[in-house]
């Protein structure tokens, strides 16, 4: 009967539209709201503080006067800045604080260390001891990328207290890419989106033609690094490599170096025929190479276990261009240690300890 | 009449369908273009960051100018003597390396490393020399029946007892020869090689008069264990396991002043104490609970974590070694 058919037809047409509209609203509105608030807060913070220091600026130098004027003039623009948000879907907040406390020399190349991190009980401990190590490395710039929807106060405070040069970024891995229960599932590469974001930040911040020398190194937050490693990687021209301990089920994995000082293979048991059978901690890339090849990123999908590093390196270098370090790859300067997951049985279901105390 | 009606309805439906389809395609294409939208957000961010950078630079200049105005002569800080027992295993060099990197940031620190070995190993010797720290290298093997065997759970037998006692013995002997006698300033801390220490904890413990205490993270099956402080004094301990112990805390949660160690020449760790009573076996003879000095903001901040490092998987290495193709033993790991 026509009436029933009509109703059926109308339902069939209306249903997909309602679905579409609800999905659209969810994905578009939420990040937009977050940005508005964060933007206002950030702008307020920046422009209030300089006012109080303005008087002392006069005593210090002439630059101070300009700084005050600039700060005052732009205070009114804050509303304009924040109101002009339109269709922002991805939330990326950056804070690049360029102070100089740990040793700095104008001659050495800057080492940009990219560390992805995520929230878990040992996070603060890992980042603390990593920071204690980095305090000894001159010209170090730490790019810490959190796997979170917004930057956590724990990491923000930690970074500020260390006194290091840092950039704090964040991007959340969508749930369908996150590890499902088993932490050893190699099919889903961890930290990929975070590392890619850091690469993108580097490409946007640094000009390919600038003379600023830089080295990029991917350092996970649970590994152990010797101070010698950072000095070895500073002389990288394209991509340098070295052995890494405790990976691939061996005491150490290392590149095979021939008498001429060139890399010709990989001393590993796990799939030594990978284009680059090396761990994330086993290589460093010259910043210029990253900037010259702006399309090179870690592959996110369809990457077999152990091929993550190859997905980036094959777009940058060939085996012949690799520079072996650490005495022709015979010394161990970095250990792929892993921290045990702490046993928290006594916390019980409701939590025994005060949740306000940060660990 | 009926057919004309039908035709009209049909066209209406077809029209509606086409419009919906086109709208759907348009919407899908919109969704696909997310990434470009963030671009115009970046310059704003960068202005903010640049201004922040300038702000911090001014703050730094301020701090520097204030520091040069008042050049104070700092009195000599009390030395912190850190006693670390260690034993040979795969991750030993990695652990000691990152521990030495933390200690390198702490002024006036003397690292006493005691190996569980019948003689000093070249690995530890070289590491200590290269670290640039003030150090003492000792060794004391554990008796066979007290040693943990392969496959034993870590809590079965007390670990590091002989080594810590050896450290105390050396310290007492060394300090006896120093001027000042028993009134010397100093703090003794027992630091295991796999824990994580923040730099603040060392500054907190420097002012220890007798025994100071603070919370320890990730220990005792909980997020943290700590002494409970009321009115500036420790009244009890917040712990999930056997709170009836005289001093239910971890080795990393207290420090003893050098004066107390020198005044009590017989005080040391008792290897025969039941599980979890190791710390109490030392502290019982030295101090009572109300004499304890709470640090870390009245024991409300976690500045040291009882982390443990996983044993690295060596399946492939063992398989290779069975074939005689193991990795080069000359390469130190």
XYZ file of C-alpha atoms in Angstrom:
692
model
C 0.000 0.000 0.000
C 1.349 3.365 -0.871
C 1.081 4.724 2.650
C 3.405 2.100 4.148
C 5.837 2.402 1.288
C 5.924 6.143 1.730
C 6.687 5.839 5.373
C 9.399 3.306 4.661
C 10.938 5.528 2.049
C 10.907 8.577 4.297
C 12.520 6.640 7.140
C 15.220 5.304 4.833
C 16.086 8.785 3.681
C 15.983 10.518 7.049
C 17.980 7.927 9.023
C 21.430 8.382 7.452
C 21.073 12.158 7.713
C 20.376 12.092 11.443
C 23.343 9.781 11.971
C 25.589 12.065 9.990
C 24.504 15.170 11.838
C 25.059 13.646 15.293
C 28.523 12.358 14.363
C 29.440 15.712 12.829
C 28.416 17.598 15.949
C 30.386 15.349 18.266
C 33.647 15.546 16.395
C 33.459 19.219 15.540
C 32.139 20.940 18.633
C 34.143 19.415 21.500
C 37.701 20.405 20.448
C 36.443 23.818 19.417
C 35.273 24.568 22.935
C 38.529 23.367 24.462
C 40.577 25.637 22.241
C 38.536 28.746 23.054
C 39.053 28.349 26.796
C 42.710 27.365 26.592
C 43.461 30.209 24.234
C 42.014 32.886 26.526
C 43.808 31.495 29.539
C 47.158 31.310 27.768
C 46.900 34.821 26.403
C 45.994 36.243 29.813
C 48.983 34.583 31.442
C 51.415 35.954 28.913
C 50.283 39.528 29.029
C 49.758 40.053 32.738
C 53.162 38.968 34.003
C 55.359 41.241 31.858
C 53.513 44.252 33.259
C 54.815 43.596 36.780
C 58.372 43.213 35.548
C 58.107 46.309 33.373
C 59.628 48.657 35.939
C 62.736 46.548 36.405
C 63.260 46.270 32.685
C 64.378 49.874 32.552
C 67.237 49.118 34.895
C 68.375 46.106 32.960
C 68.598 47.171 29.348
C 66.961 49.044 26.548
C 65.421 45.880 25.195
C 63.164 45.832 28.225
C 61.377 49.003 27.188
C 60.473 47.557 23.838
C 59.283 44.390 25.486
C 56.890 46.308 27.675
C 55.472 48.290 24.846
C 54.953 45.174 22.788
C 53.238 43.398 25.634
C 50.956 46.340 26.366
C 49.982 46.856 22.765
C 49.012 43.293 22.178
C 46.923 42.841 25.293
C 43.915 44.171 23.489
C 44.371 41.747 20.646
C 43.863 38.734 22.870
C 40.144 38.649 22.213
C 40.736 38.842 18.506
C 43.230 36.028 18.622
C 40.850 33.733 20.412
C 37.708 34.583 18.514
C 39.108 33.728 15.134
C 38.980 29.957 15.673
C 36.919 28.276 13.039
C 36.900 24.638 12.067
C 39.708 23.330 14.250
C 39.363 19.641 14.776
C 42.868 18.582 15.889
C 43.997 19.959 19.257
C 47.693 20.707 19.324
C 48.976 22.978 22.053
C 52.645 23.844 22.026
C 54.803 25.673 24.474
C 58.326 26.397 23.385
C 60.293 27.846 26.238
C 63.786 28.709 25.211
C 65.799 29.357 28.343
C 69.426 28.385 28.607
C 70.218 26.935 32.037
C 72.067 23.665 31.297
C 75.403 24.123 29.559
C 75.176 25.851 26.219
C 77.800 26.575 23.632
C 77.338 28.455 20.396
C 79.629 26.057 18.579
C 77.986 22.718 19.243
C 75.072 21.370 17.249
C 71.758 21.275 19.090
C 70.436 17.815 19.885
C 66.648 17.667 19.580
C 65.423 14.725 21.608
C 61.924 13.482 20.801
C 60.314 11.519 23.625
C 56.755 10.202 23.447
C 55.243 9.537 26.853
C 51.948 8.378 28.323
C 50.338 8.369 31.729
C 51.021 5.444 34.000
C 52.267 5.073 37.608
C 55.981 5.080 36.722
C 55.731 8.032 34.314
C 56.963 10.699 36.727
C 59.839 8.482 37.905
C 60.954 7.740 34.333
C 60.817 11.363 33.239
C 62.641 12.449 36.408
C 65.623 10.218 35.854
C 65.663 11.019 32.161
C 65.775 14.714 33.041
C 68.600 14.050 35.505
C 70.565 12.560 32.623
C 69.774 15.351 30.168
C 70.933 18.037 32.589
C 74.503 17.053 31.735
C 74.166 17.309 27.962
C 75.051 20.698 26.473
C 72.857 22.192 23.745
C 69.990 19.820 24.371
C 66.409 20.542 23.378
C 63.856 18.108 24.737
C 60.640 17.674 22.765
C 58.231 15.779 24.989
C 55.007 14.634 23.335
C 52.234 13.316 25.549
C 49.739 10.722 24.388
C 46.833 12.607 25.919
C 43.928 14.783 24.975
C 45.479 17.721 26.769
C 48.784 18.377 28.464
C 48.805 17.025 31.987
C 49.810 19.258 34.907
C 52.207 16.533 36.121
C 54.378 16.768 33.019
C 54.017 20.536 32.735
C 55.266 21.067 36.263
C 58.042 18.507 35.899
C 59.381 20.141 32.756
C 59.339 23.581 34.264
C 61.175 22.457 37.404
C 63.975 20.713 35.554
C 65.188 23.935 33.961
C 65.875 22.229 30.651
C 65.178 23.618 27.194
C 61.938 21.945 26.273
C 58.922 21.898 24.032
C 55.781 20.295 25.380
C 53.382 18.904 22.790
C 50.490 16.493 22.932
C 48.385 14.404 20.596
C 46.079 11.588 21.564
C 46.329 8.286 19.729
C 42.797 7.369 18.607
C 41.472 4.407 20.532
C 41.454 2.010 17.612
C 45.236 2.414 17.274
C 45.984 2.083 20.978
C 47.301 -1.141 22.407
C 44.580 -3.587 23.188
C 45.331 -5.019 26.618
C 48.518 -6.880 25.794
C 51.380 -4.436 25.934
C 53.599 -6.548 23.729
C 51.396 -6.513 20.629
C 53.861 -5.514 17.926
C 51.313 -4.871 15.220
C 50.340 -1.487 16.631
C 53.324 0.856 16.710
C 53.463 2.852 19.937
C 54.332 6.490 20.049
C 54.113 6.866 16.267
C 51.647 9.731 16.180
C 53.584 11.509 18.885
C 56.901 11.202 17.036
C 55.301 12.354 13.821
C 53.890 15.395 15.560
C 57.342 16.282 16.839
C 58.779 15.941 13.328
C 56.060 18.181 12.014
C 56.793 20.748 14.734
C 60.476 20.727 13.810
C 59.668 21.275 10.153
C 57.399 24.193 10.972
C 59.778 25.828 13.410
C 63.071 25.523 11.604
C 63.882 26.890 8.212
C 65.704 24.541 5.865
C 68.092 27.304 4.848
C 69.101 28.411 8.353
C 72.603 27.694 9.511
C 71.421 26.231 12.801
C 72.953 22.784 13.094
C 70.769 20.169 14.709
C 70.528 16.465 15.328
C 67.264 14.606 15.905
C 67.180 11.606 18.248
C 64.219 9.497 19.322
C 64.616 8.644 23.003
C 62.026 6.525 24.789
C 61.415 7.382 28.403
C 62.411 4.030 29.875
C 65.785 3.478 28.190
C 69.184 4.201 29.727
C 71.617 6.532 27.958
C 75.285 7.186 28.616
C 76.544 10.751 28.253
C 79.082 9.610 25.675
C 76.256 8.731 23.290
C 75.187 12.337 22.884
C 78.688 13.449 22.001
C 78.959 10.653 19.430
C 75.765 11.667 17.674
C 76.641 15.362 17.463
C 78.860 14.778 14.437
C 76.110 13.172 12.381
C 76.085 14.353 8.765
C 73.114 12.326 7.539
C 72.133 9.347 9.706
C 74.424 7.726 12.235
C 73.947 4.325 13.846
C 75.320 2.379 16.818
C 74.598 -0.791 18.825
C 71.722 -1.015 21.316
C 71.718 -3.437 24.272
C 68.818 -5.728 25.272
C 66.867 -5.617 22.008
C 65.773 -8.431 19.751
C 66.219 -10.992 22.500
C 69.999 -10.547 22.399
C 72.602 -8.977 24.621
C 72.840 -6.322 21.953
C 71.973 -5.720 18.306
C 74.404 -3.840 16.143
C 75.017 -2.839 12.525
C 77.647 -4.806 10.633
C 80.551 -2.571 9.669
C 83.163 -3.555 7.086
C 86.835 -2.644 7.071
C 86.140 0.514 5.063
C 83.909 1.825 7.867
C 80.652 1.337 5.958
C 77.517 -0.419 7.161
C 76.684 -3.442 5.034
C 74.260 -5.431 7.166
C 72.689 -5.985 10.549
C 73.812 -8.325 13.299
C 70.377 -9.375 14.554
C 68.405 -12.597 14.834
C 64.950 -11.111 14.436
C 64.463 -10.461 10.723
C 67.936 -9.219 9.761
C 66.670 -8.587 6.222
C 64.676 -5.562 7.207
C 65.883 -2.478 5.296
C 66.990 -1.016 8.649
C 67.105 -3.687 11.332
C 67.743 -1.219 14.144
C 65.941 -0.028 17.264
C 64.528 3.461 17.669
C 67.348 4.254 20.087
C 70.044 3.137 17.693
C 70.174 5.983 15.203
C 70.177 9.774 14.958
C 69.275 11.991 11.984
C 70.705 15.348 10.990
C 68.036 18.050 11.193
C 68.818 19.277 7.702
C 67.859 15.905 6.267
C 64.542 16.041 8.099
C 63.869 19.495 6.685
C 64.913 18.630 3.130
C 62.570 15.672 3.003
C 59.351 17.095 4.469
C 57.301 14.072 3.398
C 59.228 11.579 5.518
C 57.233 10.365 8.523
C 56.799 7.143 10.442
C 54.182 5.001 8.770
C 51.130 4.635 10.939
C 49.157 1.791 9.417
C 50.159 -1.502 7.902
C 53.561 -1.631 9.558
C 54.864 -5.066 10.495
C 56.478 -5.546 13.879
C 60.026 -4.226 13.785
C 59.598 -2.239 10.578
C 58.689 1.061 12.202
C 62.203 2.471 12.037
C 62.589 1.331 8.437
C 59.392 3.123 7.440
C 61.067 6.432 8.227
C 64.701 5.729 7.410
C 64.123 4.332 3.941
C 62.725 7.701 2.887
C 65.834 9.491 4.144
C 68.950 7.431 3.451
C 70.358 4.328 1.876
C 72.482 1.763 3.675
C 75.593 3.252 2.137
C 75.041 6.674 3.683
C 74.930 5.415 7.264
C 77.682 6.591 9.585
C 78.757 4.052 12.206
C 79.573 5.536 15.619
C 80.661 4.129 19.016
C 84.074 2.990 17.816
C 82.780 1.423 14.595
C 79.801 -0.061 16.425
C 81.766 -1.996 19.022
C 80.765 -0.125 22.199
C 77.403 -0.143 23.943
C 76.282 3.358 24.843
C 72.522 2.889 25.130
C 70.501 0.150 26.861
C 66.922 -0.717 26.005
C 65.876 -1.203 29.634
C 62.218 -1.653 30.532
C 60.709 -0.814 33.893
C 58.532 -3.367 35.632
C 54.924 -2.521 36.019
C 54.544 -1.857 39.748
C 52.309 -4.232 41.662
C 49.526 -2.156 43.191
C 47.471 -4.927 44.810
C 47.204 -3.255 48.174
C 45.403 -0.284 46.676
C 42.286 -2.395 46.395
C 39.223 -1.347 44.440
C 38.679 2.039 46.059
C 42.342 3.042 46.349
C 44.036 3.071 49.706
C 46.286 6.060 49.196
C 45.321 9.692 48.842
C 44.726 10.315 45.128
C 45.786 13.947 45.492
C 49.389 13.005 46.115
C 51.215 12.955 42.796
C 53.517 10.004 42.073
C -5.987 10.639 -12.036
C -4.390 7.847 -10.011
C -1.497 7.333 -12.453
C -0.734 11.046 -12.589
C -0.599 11.117 -8.773
C 1.688 8.112 -8.769
C 4.022 9.667 -11.286
C 4.276 12.901 -9.303
C 5.127 11.034 -6.111
C 7.710 8.961 -7.929
C 9.538 12.011 -9.243
C 9.410 13.644 -5.837
C 11.014 10.623 -4.284
C 13.651 10.345 -6.978
C 14.465 14.021 -6.587
C 14.721 13.744 -2.859
C 16.978 10.724 -3.170
C 19.339 12.499 -5.555
C 19.542 15.537 -3.300
C 20.292 13.367 -0.264
C 22.981 11.475 -2.107
C 24.718 14.634 -3.229
C 24.484 16.105 0.230
C 26.030 12.973 1.718
C 28.925 13.061 -0.708
C 29.530 16.750 0.026
C 29.532 16.103 3.777
C 31.925 13.193 3.445
C 34.325 15.341 1.485
C 34.152 17.994 4.200
C 35.120 15.417 6.815
C 38.102 14.366 4.780
C 39.656 17.855 4.907
C 40.318 18.125 8.669
C 44.037 18.668 8.588
C 44.225 22.034 6.849
C 42.191 23.755 9.539
C 44.865 23.795 12.191
C 47.371 25.661 10.067
C 46.129 29.096 10.933
C 46.300 28.239 14.615
C 50.089 27.831 14.525
C 51.222 31.442 14.045
C 49.161 32.454 17.070
C 50.796 29.705 19.107
C 54.184 30.769 17.969
C 53.604 34.389 18.953
C 52.578 33.222 22.390
C 55.627 30.976 22.627
C 57.960 33.710 21.498
C 56.592 36.131 24.078
C 56.886 33.431 26.725
C 60.488 32.994 25.713
C 61.141 36.701 26.123
C 59.401 36.663 29.464
C 61.617 33.897 30.701
C 64.693 35.638 29.415
C 63.820 38.745 31.417
C 63.192 36.621 34.468
C 66.593 35.008 34.047
C 68.294 38.398 33.753
C 66.487 39.506 36.880
C 67.598 36.478 38.790
C 71.190 36.908 37.638
C 71.316 40.589 38.576
C 69.948 39.817 42.007
C 72.446 37.033 42.543
C 75.434 39.233 41.712
C 74.177 41.933 44.086
C 74.571 39.699 47.128
C 77.513 37.360 46.782
C 76.997 35.190 49.825
C 79.618 32.835 51.061
C 77.796 29.555 51.474
C 78.866 27.498 54.517
C 80.183 24.051 53.610
C 77.256 21.702 53.060
C 77.130 18.410 54.965
C 78.241 15.544 52.728
C 75.711 12.898 51.784
C 77.227 9.408 51.920
C 75.222 7.145 49.622
C 75.712 3.408 50.154
C 74.687 1.327 47.137
C 74.946 -2.467 47.114
C 75.184 -3.881 43.596
C 75.603 -7.257 41.916
C 76.506 -8.432 38.456
C 73.626 -8.969 36.084
C 72.775 -7.854 32.566
C 71.293 -4.495 33.480
C 73.944 -3.614 36.079
C 75.927 -1.222 33.887
C 72.769 0.530 32.650
C 71.442 0.976 36.204
C 74.712 2.265 37.607
C 75.129 4.608 34.620
C 71.823 6.352 35.078
C 72.261 6.407 38.845
C 75.631 8.102 38.443
C 74.016 10.649 36.121
C 71.526 11.560 38.855
C 74.259 11.785 41.510
C 76.407 14.000 39.286
C 73.802 16.727 39.780
C 74.073 16.629 43.591
C 76.847 18.655 45.247
C 78.829 17.238 48.164
C 77.912 13.621 47.533
C 80.159 10.652 48.273
C 79.101 7.408 46.572
C 80.024 4.181 48.330
C 79.464 1.249 45.949
C 79.712 -2.220 47.486
C 79.771 -5.122 45.042
C 78.387 -8.537 45.929
C 81.517 -10.201 44.636
C 84.717 -11.782 45.954
C 86.725 -9.126 44.110
C 86.234 -5.763 42.399
C 85.035 -6.102 38.819
C 86.554 -3.980 36.029
C 83.070 -2.991 34.830
C 82.264 -1.155 38.062
C 85.795 0.164 38.500
C 85.814 1.785 35.048
C 82.314 3.123 35.473
C 83.127 4.817 38.770
C 86.307 6.367 37.439
C 84.594 7.673 34.306
C 81.613 9.024 36.232
C 83.587 11.863 37.762
C 81.972 11.358 41.169
C 83.665 11.224 44.557
C 83.433 7.512 45.233
C 84.610 4.545 47.255
C 84.609 1.097 45.683
C 84.207 -1.824 48.084
C 83.238 -5.466 47.738
C 81.776 -8.072 50.038
C 80.431 -11.419 48.822
C 77.189 -12.795 50.271
C 77.432 -16.197 51.958
C 76.141 -18.963 49.680
C 73.243 -19.979 51.889
C 72.043 -16.387 52.083
C 72.140 -15.848 48.343
C 69.055 -15.915 46.148
C 69.131 -18.742 43.623
C 68.013 -18.558 40.018
C 64.238 -18.595 39.989
C 63.790 -17.525 43.616
C 61.330 -14.704 44.158
C 63.070 -11.492 45.134
C 61.541 -11.362 48.593
C 62.698 -14.809 49.694
C 65.980 -13.750 51.281
C 67.118 -10.323 52.426
C 69.379 -8.713 49.836
C 72.317 -6.392 50.174
C 72.690 -6.880 53.941
C 76.369 -7.791 54.011
C 77.132 -5.089 51.470
C 75.408 -2.303 53.395
C 77.046 -3.400 56.624
C 80.414 -3.355 54.875
C 79.669 0.176 53.717
C 78.883 1.216 57.291
C 82.030 -0.436 58.557
C 84.217 1.354 56.030
C 82.527 4.668 56.769
C 83.125 4.359 60.488
C 86.769 3.431 59.957
C 87.324 6.214 57.461
C 85.675 8.890 59.573
C 87.579 7.913 62.701
C 90.707 9.164 60.994
C 89.105 12.507 60.098
C 89.339 15.669 62.214
C 86.207 16.530 64.133
C 85.760 13.102 65.638
C 82.200 12.132 66.343
C 80.840 15.598 65.663
C 81.212 15.451 61.932
C 78.459 16.712 59.688
C 77.077 14.205 57.233
C 74.115 12.110 56.227
C 74.046 8.406 55.340
C 71.522 7.184 52.752
C 70.996 3.663 51.464
C 70.232 3.872 47.742
C 69.494 0.752 45.718
C 70.716 0.805 42.138
C 67.331 0.347 40.466
C 65.324 3.042 42.280
C 64.652 6.507 40.915
C 65.684 9.592 42.880
C 64.684 13.178 42.276
C 67.265 15.869 43.004
C 65.083 17.415 45.718
C 65.312 14.401 48.011
C 69.030 14.982 48.508
C 68.487 18.570 49.550
C 65.731 17.480 51.919
C 67.925 14.920 53.663
C 70.931 17.182 54.097
C 69.459 18.759 57.225
C 69.024 15.439 59.057
C 69.823 15.674 62.771
C 69.086 12.068 63.738
C 66.883 10.101 61.310
C 64.668 11.749 58.704
C 61.854 10.073 56.802
C 59.714 10.742 53.717
C 57.267 8.961 51.390
C 58.415 6.395 48.848
C 56.450 5.835 45.626
C 55.410 2.523 44.040
C 56.278 0.311 47.007
C 54.483 -2.086 49.322
C 51.884 -2.894 46.684
C 50.661 0.702 46.708
C 51.131 3.953 44.858
C 53.207 5.201 47.764
C 53.952 4.459 51.408
C 54.524 7.265 53.846
C 54.808 8.237 57.486
C 51.745 10.049 58.782
C 52.670 13.382 60.316
C 50.632 15.258 62.908
C 51.893 18.379 64.626
C 55.278 18.040 62.958
C 55.862 14.558 64.397
C 55.456 11.089 62.920
C 52.551 9.372 64.665
C 52.143 6.242 62.539
C 52.916 4.828 59.133
C 50.602 4.587 56.131
C 51.481 1.260 54.589
C 49.570 -1.633 53.103
C 51.680 -4.428 54.509
C 52.338 -5.286 58.144
C 51.970 -1.831 59.672
C 52.808 -3.315 63.081
C 56.508 -3.375 62.273
C 58.552 -0.939 64.400
C 59.588 0.978 61.254
C 57.407 -0.148 58.349
C 59.186 1.683 55.542
C 61.450 1.012 52.621
C 65.224 1.378 52.558
C 64.850 4.436 50.337
C 62.535 6.208 52.727
C 64.947 7.337 55.449
C 68.401 8.790 56.033
C 70.577 8.626 59.148
C 72.875 11.399 60.290
C 76.568 10.519 60.321
C 76.790 11.516 63.987
C 74.310 8.806 64.953
C 76.144 6.177 62.914
C 79.458 7.054 64.547
C 77.953 7.219 68.035
C 76.475 3.716 67.682
C 79.386 1.654 66.449
C 77.471 -1.628 66.685
C 74.349 -0.588 64.779
C 73.980 -2.498 61.515
C 71.448 -4.490 59.471
C 70.448 -7.913 60.776
C 70.349 -10.486 57.989
C 68.378 -12.898 60.142
C 65.484 -10.504 60.638
C 62.140 -11.690 59.235
C 61.017 -10.399 55.850
C 60.324 -6.669 55.872
C 62.089 -6.073 59.180
C 65.464 -5.215 57.705
C 65.047 -1.459 58.047
C 63.686 -1.829 61.573
C 66.662 -3.970 62.581
C 68.910 -0.957 62.022
C 66.648 1.851 63.168
C 65.418 0.219 66.370
C 68.781 0.713 68.035
C 69.144 4.278 66.842
C 65.928 6.212 67.285
C 62.300 6.092 68.461
C 59.304 6.994 66.321
C 58.717 10.409 67.847
C 62.335 11.403 67.228
C 61.919 10.945 63.484
C 62.185 14.103 61.374
C 59.551 14.276 58.622
C 60.760 15.788 55.330
C 59.235 16.350 51.866
C 56.698 18.900 53.039
C 55.555 16.972 56.134
C 55.679 13.719 54.153
C 53.158 14.799 51.560
C 55.338 14.708 48.427
C 56.808 11.698 46.662
C 60.442 12.410 45.768
C 61.789 8.868 45.409
C 60.280 5.883 43.598
C 60.915 2.184 44.153
C 61.150 1.320 40.457
C 62.336 -2.124 39.341
C 63.866 -2.936 35.973
C 62.658 -5.907 33.928
C 65.035 -8.715 33.289
C 65.797 -8.486 29.543
C 64.647 -11.426 27.451
C 67.565 -13.462 26.241
C 65.828 -16.305 24.382
C 67.595 -15.664 21.106
C 70.923 -15.051 22.781
C 70.697 -18.362 24.598
C 69.728 -20.136 21.387
C 72.709 -18.629 19.585
C 75.059 -19.499 22.385
C 73.937 -23.105 22.180
C 75.107 -23.020 18.568
C 78.339 -21.363 19.526
C 77.343 -18.125 17.757
C 76.701 -15.939 20.795
C 77.427 -12.219 20.688
C 80.992 -11.101 21.209
C 81.799 -11.475 24.883
C 84.487 -8.827 24.646
C 81.823 -6.181 24.181
C 80.760 -4.996 27.623
C 77.025 -4.584 28.125
